Coordinates of C-alpha atoms in Angstrom, one line a residue:
X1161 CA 8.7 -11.2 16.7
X1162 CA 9.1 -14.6 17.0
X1163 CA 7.7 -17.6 14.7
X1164 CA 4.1 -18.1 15.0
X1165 CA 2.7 -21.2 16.8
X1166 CA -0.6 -22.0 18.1
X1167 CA 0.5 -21.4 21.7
X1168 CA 1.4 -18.4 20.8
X1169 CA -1.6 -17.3 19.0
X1170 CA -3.9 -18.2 21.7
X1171 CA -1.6 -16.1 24.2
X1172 CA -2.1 -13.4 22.0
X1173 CA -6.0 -14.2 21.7
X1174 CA -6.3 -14.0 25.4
X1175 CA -4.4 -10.8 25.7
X1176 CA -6.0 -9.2 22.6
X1177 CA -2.5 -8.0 21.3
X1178 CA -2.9 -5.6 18.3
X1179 CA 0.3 -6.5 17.1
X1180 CA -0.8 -9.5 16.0
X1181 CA -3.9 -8.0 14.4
X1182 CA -3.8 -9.7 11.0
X1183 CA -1.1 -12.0 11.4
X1184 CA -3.6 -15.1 12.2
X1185 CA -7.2 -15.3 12.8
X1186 CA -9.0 -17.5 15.8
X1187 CA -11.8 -20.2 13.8
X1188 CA -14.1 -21.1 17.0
X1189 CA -15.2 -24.9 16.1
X1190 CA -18.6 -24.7 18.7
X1191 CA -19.7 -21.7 15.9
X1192 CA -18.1 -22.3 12.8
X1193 CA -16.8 -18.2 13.3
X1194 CA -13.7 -16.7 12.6
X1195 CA -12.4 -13.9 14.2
X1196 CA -9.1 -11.5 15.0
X1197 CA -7.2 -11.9 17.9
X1198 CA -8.6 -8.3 19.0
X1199 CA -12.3 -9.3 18.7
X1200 CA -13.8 -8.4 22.0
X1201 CA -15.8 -11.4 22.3
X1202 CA -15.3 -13.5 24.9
X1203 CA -12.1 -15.7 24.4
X1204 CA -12.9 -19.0 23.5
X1205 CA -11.2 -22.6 25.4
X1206 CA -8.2 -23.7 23.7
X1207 CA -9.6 -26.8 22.8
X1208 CA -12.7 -25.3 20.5
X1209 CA -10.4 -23.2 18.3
X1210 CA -8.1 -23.8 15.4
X1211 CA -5.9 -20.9 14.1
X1212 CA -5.5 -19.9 10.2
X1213 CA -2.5 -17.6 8.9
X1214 CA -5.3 -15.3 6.5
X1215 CA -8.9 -14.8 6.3
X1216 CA -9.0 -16.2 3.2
X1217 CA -7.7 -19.8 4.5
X1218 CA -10.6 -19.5 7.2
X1219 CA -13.6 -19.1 4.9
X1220 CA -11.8 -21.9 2.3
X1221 CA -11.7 -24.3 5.6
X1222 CA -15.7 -23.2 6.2
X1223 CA -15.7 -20.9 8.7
X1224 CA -18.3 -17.4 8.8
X1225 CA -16.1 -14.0 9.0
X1226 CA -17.4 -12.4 12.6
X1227 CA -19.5 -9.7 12.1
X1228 CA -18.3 -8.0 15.1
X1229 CA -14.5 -7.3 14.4
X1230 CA -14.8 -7.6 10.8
X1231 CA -11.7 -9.4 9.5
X1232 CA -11.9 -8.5 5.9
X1233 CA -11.1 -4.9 7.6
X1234 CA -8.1 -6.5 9.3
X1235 CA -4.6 -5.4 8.4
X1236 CA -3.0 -7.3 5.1
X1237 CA -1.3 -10.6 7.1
X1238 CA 2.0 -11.1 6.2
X1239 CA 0.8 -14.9 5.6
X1240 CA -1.9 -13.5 3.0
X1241 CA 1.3 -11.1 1.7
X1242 CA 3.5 -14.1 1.4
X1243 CA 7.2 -14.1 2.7
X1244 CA 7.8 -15.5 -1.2
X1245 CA 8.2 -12.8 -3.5
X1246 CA 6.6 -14.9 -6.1
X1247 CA 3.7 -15.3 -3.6
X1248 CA 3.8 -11.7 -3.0
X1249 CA 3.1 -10.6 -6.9
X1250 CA 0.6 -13.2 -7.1
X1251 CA -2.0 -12.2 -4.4
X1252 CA -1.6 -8.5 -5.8
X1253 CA -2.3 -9.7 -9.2
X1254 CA -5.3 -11.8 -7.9
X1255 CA -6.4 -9.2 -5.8
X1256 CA -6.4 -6.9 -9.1
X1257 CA -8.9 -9.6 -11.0
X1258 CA -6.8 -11.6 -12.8
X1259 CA -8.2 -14.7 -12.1
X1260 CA -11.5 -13.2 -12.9
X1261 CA -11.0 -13.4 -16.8
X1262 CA -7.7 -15.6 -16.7
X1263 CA -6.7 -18.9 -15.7
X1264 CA -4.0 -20.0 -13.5
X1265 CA -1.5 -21.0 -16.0
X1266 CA -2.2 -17.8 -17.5
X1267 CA -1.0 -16.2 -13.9
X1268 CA 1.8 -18.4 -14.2
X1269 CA 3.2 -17.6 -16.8
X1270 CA 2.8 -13.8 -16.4
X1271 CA 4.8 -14.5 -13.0
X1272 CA 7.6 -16.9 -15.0
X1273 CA 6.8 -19.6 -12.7
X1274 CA 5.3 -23.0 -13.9
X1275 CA 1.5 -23.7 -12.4
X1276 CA 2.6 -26.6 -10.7
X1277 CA 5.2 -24.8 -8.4
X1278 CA 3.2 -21.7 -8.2
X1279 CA 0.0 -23.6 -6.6
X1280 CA 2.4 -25.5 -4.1
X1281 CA 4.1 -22.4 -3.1
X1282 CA 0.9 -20.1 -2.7
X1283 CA -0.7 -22.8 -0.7
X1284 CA 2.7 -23.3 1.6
X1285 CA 2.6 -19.6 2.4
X1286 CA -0.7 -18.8 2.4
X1287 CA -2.7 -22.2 3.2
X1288 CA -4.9 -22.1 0.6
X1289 CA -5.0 -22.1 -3.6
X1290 CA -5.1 -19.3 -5.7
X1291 CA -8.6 -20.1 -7.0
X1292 CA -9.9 -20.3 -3.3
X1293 CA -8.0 -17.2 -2.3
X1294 CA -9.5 -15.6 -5.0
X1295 CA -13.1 -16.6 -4.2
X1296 CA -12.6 -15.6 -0.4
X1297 CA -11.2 -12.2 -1.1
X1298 CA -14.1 -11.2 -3.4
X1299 CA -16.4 -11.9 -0.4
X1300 CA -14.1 -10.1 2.2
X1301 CA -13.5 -7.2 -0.5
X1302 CA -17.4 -7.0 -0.9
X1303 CA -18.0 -6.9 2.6
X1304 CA -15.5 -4.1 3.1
X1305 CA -17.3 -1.9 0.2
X1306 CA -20.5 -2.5 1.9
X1307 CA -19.2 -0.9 5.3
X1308 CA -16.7 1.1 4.2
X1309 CA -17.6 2.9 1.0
X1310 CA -20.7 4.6 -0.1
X1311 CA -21.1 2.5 -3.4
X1312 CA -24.5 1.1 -4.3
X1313 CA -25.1 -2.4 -4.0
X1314 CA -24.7 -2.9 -7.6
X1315 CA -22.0 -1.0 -8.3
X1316 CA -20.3 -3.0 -5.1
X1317 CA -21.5 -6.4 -7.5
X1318 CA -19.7 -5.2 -10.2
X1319 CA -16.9 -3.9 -9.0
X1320 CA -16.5 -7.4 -6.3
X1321 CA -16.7 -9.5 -9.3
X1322 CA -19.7 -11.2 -8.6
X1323 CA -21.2 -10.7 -12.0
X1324 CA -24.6 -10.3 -10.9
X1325 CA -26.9 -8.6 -8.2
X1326 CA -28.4 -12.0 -7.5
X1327 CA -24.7 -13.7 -7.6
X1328 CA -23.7 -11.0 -5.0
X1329 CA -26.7 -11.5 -2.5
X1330 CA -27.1 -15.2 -2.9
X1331 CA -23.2 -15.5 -2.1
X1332 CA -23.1 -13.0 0.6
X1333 CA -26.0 -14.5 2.4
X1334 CA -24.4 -18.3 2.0
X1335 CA -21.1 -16.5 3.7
X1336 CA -22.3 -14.0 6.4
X1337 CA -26.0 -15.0 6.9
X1338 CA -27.3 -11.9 6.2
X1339 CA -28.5 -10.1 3.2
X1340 CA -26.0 -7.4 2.3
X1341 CA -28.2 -4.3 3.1
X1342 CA -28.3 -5.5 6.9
X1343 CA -24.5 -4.1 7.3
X1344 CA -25.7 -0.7 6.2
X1345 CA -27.9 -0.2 9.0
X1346 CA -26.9 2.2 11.1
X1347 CA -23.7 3.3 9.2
X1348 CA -22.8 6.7 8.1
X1349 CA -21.9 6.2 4.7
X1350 CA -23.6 8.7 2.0
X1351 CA -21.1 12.1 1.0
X1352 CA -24.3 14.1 2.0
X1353 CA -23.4 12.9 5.7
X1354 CA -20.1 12.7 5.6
X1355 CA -19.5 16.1 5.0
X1356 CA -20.2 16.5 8.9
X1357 CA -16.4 15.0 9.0
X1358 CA -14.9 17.6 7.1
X1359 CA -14.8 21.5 7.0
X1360 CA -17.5 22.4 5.3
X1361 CA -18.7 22.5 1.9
X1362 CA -16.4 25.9 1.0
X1363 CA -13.7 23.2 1.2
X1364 CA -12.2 22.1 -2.2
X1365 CA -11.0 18.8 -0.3
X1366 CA -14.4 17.9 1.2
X1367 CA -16.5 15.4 -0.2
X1368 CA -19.2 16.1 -3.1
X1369 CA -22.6 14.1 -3.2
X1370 CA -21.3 12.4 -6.0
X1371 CA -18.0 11.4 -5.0
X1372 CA -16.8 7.7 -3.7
X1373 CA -15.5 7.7 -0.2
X1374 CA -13.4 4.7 1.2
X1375 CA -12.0 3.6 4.6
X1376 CA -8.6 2.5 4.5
X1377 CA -7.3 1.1 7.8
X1378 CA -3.5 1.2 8.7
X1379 CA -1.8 -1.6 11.5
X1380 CA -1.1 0.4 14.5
X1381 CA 1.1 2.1 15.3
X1382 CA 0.8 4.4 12.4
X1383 CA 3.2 7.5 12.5
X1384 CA 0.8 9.6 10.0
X1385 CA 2.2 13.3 11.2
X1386 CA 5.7 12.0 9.2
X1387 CA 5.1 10.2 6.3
X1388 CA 2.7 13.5 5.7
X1389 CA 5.8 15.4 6.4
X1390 CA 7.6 13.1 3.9
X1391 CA 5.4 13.5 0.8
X1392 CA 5.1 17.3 1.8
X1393 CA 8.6 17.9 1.3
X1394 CA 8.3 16.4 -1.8
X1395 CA 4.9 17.0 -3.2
X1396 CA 5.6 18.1 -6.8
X1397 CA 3.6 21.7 -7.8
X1398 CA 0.6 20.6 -9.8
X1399 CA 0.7 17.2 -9.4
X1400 CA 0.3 16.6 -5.8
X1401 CA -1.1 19.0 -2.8
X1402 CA -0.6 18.5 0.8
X1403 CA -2.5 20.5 3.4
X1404 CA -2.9 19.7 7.2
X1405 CA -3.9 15.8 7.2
X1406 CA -4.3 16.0 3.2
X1407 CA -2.9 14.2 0.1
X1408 CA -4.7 14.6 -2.9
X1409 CA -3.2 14.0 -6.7
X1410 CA -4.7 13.5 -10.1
X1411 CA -4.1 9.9 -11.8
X1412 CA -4.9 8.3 -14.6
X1413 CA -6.6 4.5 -14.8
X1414 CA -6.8 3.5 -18.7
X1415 CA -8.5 6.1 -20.1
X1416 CA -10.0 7.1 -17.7
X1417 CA -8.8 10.6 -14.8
X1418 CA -10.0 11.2 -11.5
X1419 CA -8.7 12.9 -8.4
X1420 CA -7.7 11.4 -5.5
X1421 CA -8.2 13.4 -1.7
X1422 CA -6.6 11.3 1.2
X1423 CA -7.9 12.3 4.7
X1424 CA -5.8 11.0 7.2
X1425 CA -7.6 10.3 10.9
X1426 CA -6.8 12.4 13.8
X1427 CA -6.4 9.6 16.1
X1428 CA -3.8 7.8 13.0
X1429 CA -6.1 4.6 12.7
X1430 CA -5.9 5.2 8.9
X1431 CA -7.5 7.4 5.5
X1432 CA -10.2 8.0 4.5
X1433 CA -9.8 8.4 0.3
X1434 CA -12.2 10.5 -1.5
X1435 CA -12.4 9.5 -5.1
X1436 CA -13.9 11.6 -7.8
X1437 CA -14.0 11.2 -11.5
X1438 CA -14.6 8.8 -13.9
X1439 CA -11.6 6.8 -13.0
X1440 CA -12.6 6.7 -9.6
X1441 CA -14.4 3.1 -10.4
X1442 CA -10.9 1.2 -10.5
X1443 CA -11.9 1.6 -6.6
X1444 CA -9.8 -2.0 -5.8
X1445 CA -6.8 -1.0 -7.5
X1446 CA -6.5 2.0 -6.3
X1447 CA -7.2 1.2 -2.6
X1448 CA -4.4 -1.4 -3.0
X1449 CA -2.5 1.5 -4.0
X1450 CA -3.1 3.8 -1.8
X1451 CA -2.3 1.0 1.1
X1452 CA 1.5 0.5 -0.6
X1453 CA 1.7 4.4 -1.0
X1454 CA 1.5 4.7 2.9
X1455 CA 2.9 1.4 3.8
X1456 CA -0.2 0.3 6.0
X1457 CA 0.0 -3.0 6.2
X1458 CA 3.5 -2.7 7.9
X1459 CA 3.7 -4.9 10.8
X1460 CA 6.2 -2.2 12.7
X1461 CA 6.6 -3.6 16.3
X1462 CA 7.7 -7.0 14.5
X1463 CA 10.4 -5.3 12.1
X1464 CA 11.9 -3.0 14.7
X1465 CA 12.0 -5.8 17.5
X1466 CA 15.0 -6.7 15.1
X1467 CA 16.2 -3.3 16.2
X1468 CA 15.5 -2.9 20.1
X1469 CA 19.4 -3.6 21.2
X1470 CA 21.0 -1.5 18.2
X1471 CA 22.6 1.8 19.1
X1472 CA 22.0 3.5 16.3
X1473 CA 18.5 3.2 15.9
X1474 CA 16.3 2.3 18.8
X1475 CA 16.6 5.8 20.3
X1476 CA 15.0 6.8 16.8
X1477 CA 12.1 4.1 17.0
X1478 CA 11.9 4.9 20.6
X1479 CA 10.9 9.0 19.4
X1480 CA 8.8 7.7 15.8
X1481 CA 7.5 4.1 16.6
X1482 CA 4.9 3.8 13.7
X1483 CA 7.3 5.1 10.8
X1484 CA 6.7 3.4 7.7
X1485 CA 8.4 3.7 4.0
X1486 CA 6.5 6.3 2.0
X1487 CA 5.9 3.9 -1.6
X1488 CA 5.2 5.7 -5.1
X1489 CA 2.1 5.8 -7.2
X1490 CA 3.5 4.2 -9.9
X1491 CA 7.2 2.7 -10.9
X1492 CA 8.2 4.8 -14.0
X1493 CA 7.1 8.2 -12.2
X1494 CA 9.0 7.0 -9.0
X1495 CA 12.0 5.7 -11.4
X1496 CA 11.9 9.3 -13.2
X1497 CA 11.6 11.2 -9.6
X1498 CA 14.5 9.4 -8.1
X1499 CA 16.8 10.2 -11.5
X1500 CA 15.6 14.1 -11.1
X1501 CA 16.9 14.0 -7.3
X1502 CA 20.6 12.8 -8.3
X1503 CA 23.1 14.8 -6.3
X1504 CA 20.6 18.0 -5.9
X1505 CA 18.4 19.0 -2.6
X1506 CA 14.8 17.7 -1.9
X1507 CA 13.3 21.4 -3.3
X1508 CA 15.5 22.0 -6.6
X1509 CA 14.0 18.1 -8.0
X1510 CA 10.7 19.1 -7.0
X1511 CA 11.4 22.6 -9.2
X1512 CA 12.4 19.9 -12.0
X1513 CA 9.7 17.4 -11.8
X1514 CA 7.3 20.4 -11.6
X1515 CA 8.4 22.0 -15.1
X1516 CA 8.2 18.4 -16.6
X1517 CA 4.6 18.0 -15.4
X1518 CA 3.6 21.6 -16.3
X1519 CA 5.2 21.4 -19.6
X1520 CA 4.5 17.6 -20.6
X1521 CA 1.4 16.1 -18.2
X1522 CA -2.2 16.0 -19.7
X1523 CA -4.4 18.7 -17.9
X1524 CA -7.3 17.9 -15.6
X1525 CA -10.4 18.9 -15.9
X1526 CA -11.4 22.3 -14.0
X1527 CA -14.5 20.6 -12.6
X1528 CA -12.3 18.1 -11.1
X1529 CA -9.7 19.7 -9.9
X1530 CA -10.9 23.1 -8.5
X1531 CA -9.6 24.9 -5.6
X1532 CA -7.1 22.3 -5.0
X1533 CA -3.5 23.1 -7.0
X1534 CA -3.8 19.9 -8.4
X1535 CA -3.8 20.7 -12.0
X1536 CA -2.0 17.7 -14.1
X1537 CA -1.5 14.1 -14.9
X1538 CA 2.5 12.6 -14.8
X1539 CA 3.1 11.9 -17.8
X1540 CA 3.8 8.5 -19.2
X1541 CA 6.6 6.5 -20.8
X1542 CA 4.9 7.0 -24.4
X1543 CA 4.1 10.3 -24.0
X1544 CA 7.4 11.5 -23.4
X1545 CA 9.1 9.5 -26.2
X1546 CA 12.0 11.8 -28.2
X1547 CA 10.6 14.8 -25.9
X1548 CA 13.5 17.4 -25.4
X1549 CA 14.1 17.4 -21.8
X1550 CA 17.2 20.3 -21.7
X1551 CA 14.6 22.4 -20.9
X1552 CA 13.6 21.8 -17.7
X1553 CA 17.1 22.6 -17.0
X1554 CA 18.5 19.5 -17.1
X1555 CA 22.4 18.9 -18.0
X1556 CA 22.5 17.0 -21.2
X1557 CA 23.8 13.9 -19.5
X1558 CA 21.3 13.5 -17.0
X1559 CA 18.6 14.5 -20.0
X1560 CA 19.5 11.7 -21.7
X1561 CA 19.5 9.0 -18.6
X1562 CA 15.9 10.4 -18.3
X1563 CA 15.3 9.5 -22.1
X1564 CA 17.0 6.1 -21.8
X1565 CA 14.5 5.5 -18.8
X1566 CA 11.7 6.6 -20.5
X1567 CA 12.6 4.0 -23.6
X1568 CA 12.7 1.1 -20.7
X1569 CA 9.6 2.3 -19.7
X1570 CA 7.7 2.8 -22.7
X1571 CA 8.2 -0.8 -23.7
X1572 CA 4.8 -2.7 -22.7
X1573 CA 6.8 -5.6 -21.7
X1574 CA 8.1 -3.2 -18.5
X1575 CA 4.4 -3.9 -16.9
X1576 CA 5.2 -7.3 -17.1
X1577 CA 8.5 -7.6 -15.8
X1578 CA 9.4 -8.1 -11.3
X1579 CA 10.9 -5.8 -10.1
X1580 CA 14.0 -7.8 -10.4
X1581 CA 14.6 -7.4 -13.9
X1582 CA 13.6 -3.7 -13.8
X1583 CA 16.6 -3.2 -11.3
X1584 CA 18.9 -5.4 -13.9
X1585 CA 17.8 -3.2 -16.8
X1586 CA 17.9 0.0 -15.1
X1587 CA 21.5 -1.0 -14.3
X1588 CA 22.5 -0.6 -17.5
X1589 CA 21.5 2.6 -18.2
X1590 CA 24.4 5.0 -18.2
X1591 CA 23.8 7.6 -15.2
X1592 CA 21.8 5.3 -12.7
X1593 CA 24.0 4.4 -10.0
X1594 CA 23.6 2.3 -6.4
X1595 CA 22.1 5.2 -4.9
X1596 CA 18.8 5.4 -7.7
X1597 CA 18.6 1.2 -7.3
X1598 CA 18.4 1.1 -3.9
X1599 CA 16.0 4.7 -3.8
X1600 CA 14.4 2.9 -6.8
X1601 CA 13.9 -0.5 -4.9
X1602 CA 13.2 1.2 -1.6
X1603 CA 10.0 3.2 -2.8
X1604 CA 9.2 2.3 -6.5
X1605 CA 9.2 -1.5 -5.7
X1606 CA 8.5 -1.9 -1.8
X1607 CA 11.8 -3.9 -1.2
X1608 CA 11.6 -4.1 2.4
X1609 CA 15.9 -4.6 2.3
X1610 CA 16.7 -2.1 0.4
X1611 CA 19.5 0.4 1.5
X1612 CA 21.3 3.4 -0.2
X1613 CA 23.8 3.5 2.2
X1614 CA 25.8 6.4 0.2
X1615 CA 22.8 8.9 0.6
X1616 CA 24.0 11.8 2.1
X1617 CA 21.4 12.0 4.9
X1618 CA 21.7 8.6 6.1
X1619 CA 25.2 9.0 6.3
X1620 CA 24.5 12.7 8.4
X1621 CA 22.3 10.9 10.6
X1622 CA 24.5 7.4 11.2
X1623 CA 27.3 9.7 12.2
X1624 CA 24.8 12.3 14.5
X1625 CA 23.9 8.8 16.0
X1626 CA 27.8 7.6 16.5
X1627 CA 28.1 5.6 14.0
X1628 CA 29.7 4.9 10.4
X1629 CA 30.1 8.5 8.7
X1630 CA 31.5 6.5 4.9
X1631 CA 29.3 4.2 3.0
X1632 CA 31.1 1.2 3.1
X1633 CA 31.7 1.2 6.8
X1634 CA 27.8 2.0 6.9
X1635 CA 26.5 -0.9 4.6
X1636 CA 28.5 -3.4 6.5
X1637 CA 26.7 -2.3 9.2
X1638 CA 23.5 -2.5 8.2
X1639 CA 23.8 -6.2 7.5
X1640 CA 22.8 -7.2 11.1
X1641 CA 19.5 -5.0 10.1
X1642 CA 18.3 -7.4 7.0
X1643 CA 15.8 -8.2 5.8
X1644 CA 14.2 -4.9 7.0
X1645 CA 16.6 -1.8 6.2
X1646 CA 14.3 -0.2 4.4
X1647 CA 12.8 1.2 7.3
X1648 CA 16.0 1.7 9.1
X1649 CA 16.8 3.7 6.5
X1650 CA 13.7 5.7 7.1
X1651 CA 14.3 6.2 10.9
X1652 CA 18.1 7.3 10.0
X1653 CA 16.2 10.1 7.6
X1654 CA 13.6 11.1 10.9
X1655 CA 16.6 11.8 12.5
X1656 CA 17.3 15.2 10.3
X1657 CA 14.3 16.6 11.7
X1658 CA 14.7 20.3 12.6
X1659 CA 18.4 19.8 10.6
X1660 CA 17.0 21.6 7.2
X1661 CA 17.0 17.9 5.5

């Protein structure tokens, strides 16, 4: 899609294009309201609106959020994402709380960036600072729990980051105009009513009274039938269970376990994520998670317009037009996955990443878990330290490539580090060749251009579709498909449907 201007944006406006839902928002001067370009109000004259590249640039410029299409609910904007990977890791990180209890020199520094460049940059791609980012997205973020979770209103205060109850309401009246409890009216929210959207209370998946339920929403189109196909394929026993329109897992935040049941809507406009457990009140950090798992801030229709007049793949975008790249939970379980599925099928390194759960992953709590096949943690880096991993049946080469990862992994510092270095250091481990970095990069780090172009599926599918059948033939292809071959990676996979991939 091409560049964004304001001619274009108020074309969009008046045509209420979703694919440009989230990629600007409409501030109306006459009403100090902002709005996305779906909103169904009536469309404003040219010459009473100004348009903002995130939601969070709006409300620093003074503008209300509508309360009518809701743009905190809006898809991430690849403005608010930033096209700057330093950018990028910064709004996650704010969006996460550091700025809560850190400055932003501290930020700075933890991105290897001076505070200087790093404000200049984050305001160039984002239009606002980091400290006004931060202060719009706790309002947007609160608003979103108030509509789309079942939290109280002071567990919503805490978990926001306003401090306070008083903080919260006084903040969320100066921003909306209304109290907070006036966007409960009318909306189905409690787990005691929300049952009526599940099976039945026989079902282990269904919601408990106790149990936090959030609304995640996905840009459209969203292909939700594949990428559960995707994780089904490769759910490993214990660990993860996929049913019809179900992913739940167990996970671990701090100390602190939970279980985590993702209903995915009939109609594909998103999930709905049941949380339950103590951990379950990390409820920010794992949504953000839980939006890179599935990939649903993807703006599709503008990565495969870079794809309409190829021959290899827009018959395959034409069948699947809302694929997306499945992400990972967390790196070092996606780094370990990806080193168990060297040069084996799909269903003999889920056989090996299940014995190393069974035998080494902390058990969950019956209470938590019951009914549902979920059973254990994945393990972490320390806890697998100078484990013997022959045993999972495992040659001793590849054992010790796992252990070598695990010592990368196991170092704090790795939480620190972009994904950049982790793809330097993980070159240097003995064992990890292009096809784990780019399998690495593709789902453990959401590079949007990464390719393993010697895959054997890819390379099955490229020559189903008449093209390149040898890696290097393929990867000199795929340059006319940058910066986005992730997900022409993903379409070549969608075409070994029915093939036995």
């Amino acid at each position: 899609m091409e560049q964004l201007n304001n001619d274009i944006c108020y074309q969009a406006l008046k045509t209420r294009d979703r694919r440009f839902d989230g990629r600007f928002y409409t501030a109306v001067l006459t009403t100090g309201i902002f709005c996305r370009p779906i909103c169904p109000a009536v469309t404003p004259k040219r010459a009473n609106v100004e348009f903002y590249p995130s939601a969070e640039a709006a409300i620093a410029h003074g503008f209300r959020p509508c309360l009518r299409c809701r743009p905190e609910a809006a898809p991430g904007s690849p403005a608010s994402a930033g096209v700057h990977a330093t950018v990028a890791r910064a709004v996650r990180l704010i969006d996460q709380g550091v700025l809560e209890t850190g400055s932003i020199a501290d930020l700075a520094d933890r991105l290897g960036v001076g505070d200087r460049h790093l404000r200049r940059i984050f305001k160039e791609h984002t239009g606002v600072t980091p400290q006004e980012h931060a202060k719009a997205r706790r309002l947007l973020r609160a608003r979103q729990l108030i509509v789309d979770s079942n939290l109280t209103m002071i567990e919503i205060a805490d978990i926001a980051g306003f401090g306070s109850l008083r903080r919260f309401n006084d903040a969320m009246k100066q921003a909306y105009g209304q109290a907070p409890t006036a966007f409960r009216r009318g909306i189905k929210l409690k787990s005691s009513q929300a049952r009526s959207d599940y099976r039945g209370d026989d079902d282990p998946f269904a919601p408990r009274n106790d149990d936090l339920i959030l609304r995640l929403r996905a840009r459209q189109p969203f292909d939700a039938e594949y990428l559960l196909a995707f994780f089904r394929a490769r759910a490993i026993p214990g660990l993860e269970a996929v049913r019809d329109r179900i992913y739940a897992r167990g996970f671990a935040m701090g100390d602190q376990v939970g279980l985590m049941i993702c209903h995915f809507s009939p109609d594909q406009s998103g999930v709905d994520v049941i949380l339950r457990g103590p951990a379950r009140e990390a409820v920010l950090e794992i949504g953000a998670r839980v939006r890179r798992l599935f990939d649903l801030d993807a703006d599709v229709p503008s990565i495969t317009a870079q794809f309409a007049e190829d021959m290899l793949l827009a018959p395959l975008i034409e069948k699947r037009p809302g694929l997306r790249v499945p992400g990972c939970w967390g790196r070092f379980e996606l780094a370990m996955r990806a080193v168990l599925g060297q040069q084996v099928s799909v269903a003999a390194a889920r056989t090996l990443a299940g014995r190393l759960v069974a035998r080494f992953g902390a058990e969950l709590p019956g209470d938590l878990v019951a009914g549902t096949g979920v059973k254990h943690l994945f393990p972490d880096a320390p806890q697998l330290v100078g484990q013997e991993l022959i045993s999972i049946g495992l040659t001793t080469r590849r054992a010790q490539t796992l252990a070598d990862v695990i010592e990368l992994f196991a170092d704090r510092a790795s939480d620190q580090k972009s994904g950049e270095a982790l793809v330097s250091d993980l070159t240097g481990i003995k064992g990890i060749g292009p096809w784990t970095l780019n399998y690495f990069g593709l789902r453990g780090l959401g590079d949007p251009d990464a390719f393993p172009a010697a895959d054997l599926g890819i390379l099955k599918a490229s020559a189903m579709g008449g093209g390149p059948d040898k890696a290097k033939a393929l990867d000199a292809l795929s340059e006319s498909w940058r910066p986005w071959r992730a997900y022409a990676a993903q379409y070549l996979w969608s075409a070994l449907e029915g093939e036995g991939r």
